[in-house]
Coordinates of N, CA and C in Angstrom, one line a residue:
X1 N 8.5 6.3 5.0 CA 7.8 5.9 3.8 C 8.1 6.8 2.6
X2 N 8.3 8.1 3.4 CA 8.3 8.7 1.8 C 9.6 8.6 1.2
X3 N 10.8 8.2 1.7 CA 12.2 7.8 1.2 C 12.5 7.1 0.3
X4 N 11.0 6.1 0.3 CA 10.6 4.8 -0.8 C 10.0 5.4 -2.1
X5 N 9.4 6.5 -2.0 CA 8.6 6.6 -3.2 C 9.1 7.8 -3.9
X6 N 9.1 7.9 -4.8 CA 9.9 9.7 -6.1 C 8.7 9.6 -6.7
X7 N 8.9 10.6 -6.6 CA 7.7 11.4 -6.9 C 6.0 11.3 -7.9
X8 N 7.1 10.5 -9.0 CA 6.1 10.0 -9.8 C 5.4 8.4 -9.6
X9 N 5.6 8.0 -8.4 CA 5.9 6.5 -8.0 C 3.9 6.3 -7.8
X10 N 3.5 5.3 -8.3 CA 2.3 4.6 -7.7 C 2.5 3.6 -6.7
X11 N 1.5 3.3 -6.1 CA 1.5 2.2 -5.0 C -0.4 2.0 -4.8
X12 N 0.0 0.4 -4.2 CA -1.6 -0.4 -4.1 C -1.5 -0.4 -2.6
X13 N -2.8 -0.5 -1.8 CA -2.7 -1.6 -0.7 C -3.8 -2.5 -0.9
X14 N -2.8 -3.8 -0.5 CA -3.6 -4.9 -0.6 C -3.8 -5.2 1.5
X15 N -4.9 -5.4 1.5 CA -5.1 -5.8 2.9 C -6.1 -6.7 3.5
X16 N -5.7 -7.6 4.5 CA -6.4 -8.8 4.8 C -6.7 -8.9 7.0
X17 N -7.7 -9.5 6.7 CA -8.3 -9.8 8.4 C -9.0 -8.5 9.0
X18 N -9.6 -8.8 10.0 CA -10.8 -8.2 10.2 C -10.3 -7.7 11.8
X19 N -11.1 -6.8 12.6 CA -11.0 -6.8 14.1 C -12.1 -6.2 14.2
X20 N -12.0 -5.8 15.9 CA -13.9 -5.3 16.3 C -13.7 -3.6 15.6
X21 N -12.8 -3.3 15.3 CA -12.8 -1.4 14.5 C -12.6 -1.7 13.2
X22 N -11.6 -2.8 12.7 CA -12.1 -2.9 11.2 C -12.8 -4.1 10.8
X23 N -14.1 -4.0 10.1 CA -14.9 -4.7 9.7 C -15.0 -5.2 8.7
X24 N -13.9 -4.4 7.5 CA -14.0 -4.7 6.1 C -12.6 -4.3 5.6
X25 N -12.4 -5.0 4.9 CA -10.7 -5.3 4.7 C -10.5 -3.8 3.2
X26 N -11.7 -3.5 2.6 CA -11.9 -2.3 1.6 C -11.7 -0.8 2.5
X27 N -12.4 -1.1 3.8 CA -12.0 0.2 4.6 C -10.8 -0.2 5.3
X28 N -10.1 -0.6 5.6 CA -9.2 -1.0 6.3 C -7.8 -0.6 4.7
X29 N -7.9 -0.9 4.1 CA -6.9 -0.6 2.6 C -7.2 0.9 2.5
X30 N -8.4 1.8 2.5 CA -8.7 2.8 2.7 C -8.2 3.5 3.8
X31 N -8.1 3.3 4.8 CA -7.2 3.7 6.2 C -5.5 3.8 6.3
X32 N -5.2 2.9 5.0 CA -3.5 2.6 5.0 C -3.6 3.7 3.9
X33 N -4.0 3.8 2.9 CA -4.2 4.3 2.1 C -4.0 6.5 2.3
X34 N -5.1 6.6 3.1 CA -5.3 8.0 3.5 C -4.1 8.3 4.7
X35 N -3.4 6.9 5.2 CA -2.5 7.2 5.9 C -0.9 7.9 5.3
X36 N -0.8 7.0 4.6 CA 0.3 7.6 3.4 C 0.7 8.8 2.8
X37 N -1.1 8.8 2.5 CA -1.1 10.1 1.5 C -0.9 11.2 2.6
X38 N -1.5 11.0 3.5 CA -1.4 12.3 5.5 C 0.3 12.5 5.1
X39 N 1.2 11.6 5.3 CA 2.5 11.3 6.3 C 3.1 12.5 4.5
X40 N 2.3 12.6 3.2 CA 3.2 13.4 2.2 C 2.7 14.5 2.3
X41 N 1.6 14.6 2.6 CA 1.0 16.0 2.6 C 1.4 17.0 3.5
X42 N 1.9 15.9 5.0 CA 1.9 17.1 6.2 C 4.0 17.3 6.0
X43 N 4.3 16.8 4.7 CA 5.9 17.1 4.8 C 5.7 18.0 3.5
X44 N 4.5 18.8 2.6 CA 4.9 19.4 1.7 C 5.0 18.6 0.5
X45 N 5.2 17.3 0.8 CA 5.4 16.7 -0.6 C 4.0 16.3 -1.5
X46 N 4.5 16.3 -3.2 CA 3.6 15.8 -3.8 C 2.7 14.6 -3.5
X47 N 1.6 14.9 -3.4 CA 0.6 13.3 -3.4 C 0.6 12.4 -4.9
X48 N 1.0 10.8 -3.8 CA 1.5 9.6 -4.4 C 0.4 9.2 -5.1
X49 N 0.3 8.8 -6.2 CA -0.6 8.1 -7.0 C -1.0 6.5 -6.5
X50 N -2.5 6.5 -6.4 CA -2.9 4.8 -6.4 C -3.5 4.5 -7.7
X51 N -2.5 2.7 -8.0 CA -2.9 2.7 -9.2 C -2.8 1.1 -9.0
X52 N -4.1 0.0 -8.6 CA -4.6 -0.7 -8.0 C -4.3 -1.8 -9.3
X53 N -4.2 -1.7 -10.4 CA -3.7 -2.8 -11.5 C -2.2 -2.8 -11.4
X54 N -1.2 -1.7 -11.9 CA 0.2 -1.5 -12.3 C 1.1 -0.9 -10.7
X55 N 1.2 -1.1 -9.6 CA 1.3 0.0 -9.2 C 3.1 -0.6 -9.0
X56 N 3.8 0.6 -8.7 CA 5.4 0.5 -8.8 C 5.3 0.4 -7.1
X57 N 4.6 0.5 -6.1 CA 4.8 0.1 -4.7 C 3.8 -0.6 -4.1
X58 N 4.2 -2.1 -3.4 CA 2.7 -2.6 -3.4 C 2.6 -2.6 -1.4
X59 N 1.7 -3.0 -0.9 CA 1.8 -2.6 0.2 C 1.1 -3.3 0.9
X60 N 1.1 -4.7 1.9 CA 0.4 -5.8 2.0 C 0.4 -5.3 3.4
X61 N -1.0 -5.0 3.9 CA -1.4 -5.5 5.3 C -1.6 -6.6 6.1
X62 N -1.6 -7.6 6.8 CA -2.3 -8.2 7.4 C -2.5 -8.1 9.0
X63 N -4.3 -7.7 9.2 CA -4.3 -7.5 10.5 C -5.2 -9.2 11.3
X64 N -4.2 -9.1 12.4 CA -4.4 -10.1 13.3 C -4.7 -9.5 14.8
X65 N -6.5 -9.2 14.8 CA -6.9 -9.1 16.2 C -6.1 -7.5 16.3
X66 N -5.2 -7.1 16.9 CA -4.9 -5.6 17.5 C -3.5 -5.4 17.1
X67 N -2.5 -6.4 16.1 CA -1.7 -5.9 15.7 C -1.9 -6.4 13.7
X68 N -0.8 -5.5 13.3 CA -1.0 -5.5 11.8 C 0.5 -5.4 11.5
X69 N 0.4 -6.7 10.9 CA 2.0 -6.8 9.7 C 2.5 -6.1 8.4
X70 N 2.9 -5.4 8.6 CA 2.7 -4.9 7.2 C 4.3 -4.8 6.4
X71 N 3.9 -5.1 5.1 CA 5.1 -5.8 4.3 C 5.0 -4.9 3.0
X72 N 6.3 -4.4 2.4 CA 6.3 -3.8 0.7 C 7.2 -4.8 0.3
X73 N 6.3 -5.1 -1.0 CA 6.8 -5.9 -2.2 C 7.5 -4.2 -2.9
X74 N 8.5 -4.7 -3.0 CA 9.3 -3.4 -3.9 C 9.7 -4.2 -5.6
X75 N 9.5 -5.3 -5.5 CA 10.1 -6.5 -6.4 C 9.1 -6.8 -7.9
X76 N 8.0 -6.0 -8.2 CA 7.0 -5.7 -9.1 C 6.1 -6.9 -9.3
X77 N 6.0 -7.3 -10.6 CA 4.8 -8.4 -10.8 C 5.7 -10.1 -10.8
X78 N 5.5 -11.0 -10.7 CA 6.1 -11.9 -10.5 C 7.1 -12.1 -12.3
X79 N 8.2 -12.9 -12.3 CA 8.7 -13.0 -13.7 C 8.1 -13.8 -14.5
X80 N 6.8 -14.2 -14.0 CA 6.2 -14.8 -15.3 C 5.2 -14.0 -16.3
X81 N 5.3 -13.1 -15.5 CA 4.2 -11.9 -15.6 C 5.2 -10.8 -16.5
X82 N 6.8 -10.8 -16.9 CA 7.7 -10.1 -17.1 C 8.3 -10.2 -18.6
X83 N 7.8 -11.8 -18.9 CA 8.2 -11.8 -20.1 C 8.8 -13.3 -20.1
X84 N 9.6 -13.7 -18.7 CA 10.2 -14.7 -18.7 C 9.4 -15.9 -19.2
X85 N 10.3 -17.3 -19.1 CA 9.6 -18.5 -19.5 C 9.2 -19.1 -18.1

């Protein structure tokens, strides 16, 4: 993960579905969330900014029962959102 982000990089997690240990999709985005930030702290590196409107890394969970998919949009806001027509 950290190979993806320089230093000054933001990132969101967006996260969806429920199991019997997560009950709420806000703590469950919180758990990916504090996981990230663990995997830069325990290498010395600077902690990554969350920035939940703009963020330059987006980070889609989806958990299904006891496994979780998890997917980065590296590709930003969609092009209509960019300026395009």
């Amino acid at each position: 993960m950290t190979e993806i982000f320089t230093p000054d990089a933001t990132f969101a997690v967006h996260f969806s579905g429920l199991n019997e240990e997560i009950r709420n999709s806000q703590y469950g985005a919180l758990k990916v969330k504090d996981a990230i930030v663990d995997s830069f702290t325990r290498k010395n590196l600077p902690r990554p900014n969350v920035d939940r409107e703009n963020p330059d890394l987006r980070i889609n969970v989806w958990l299904n029962k006891e496994t979780a998919h998890i997917s980065l949009d590296l590709s930003g806001e969609g092009l209509h959102l960019r300026g395009y027509p």
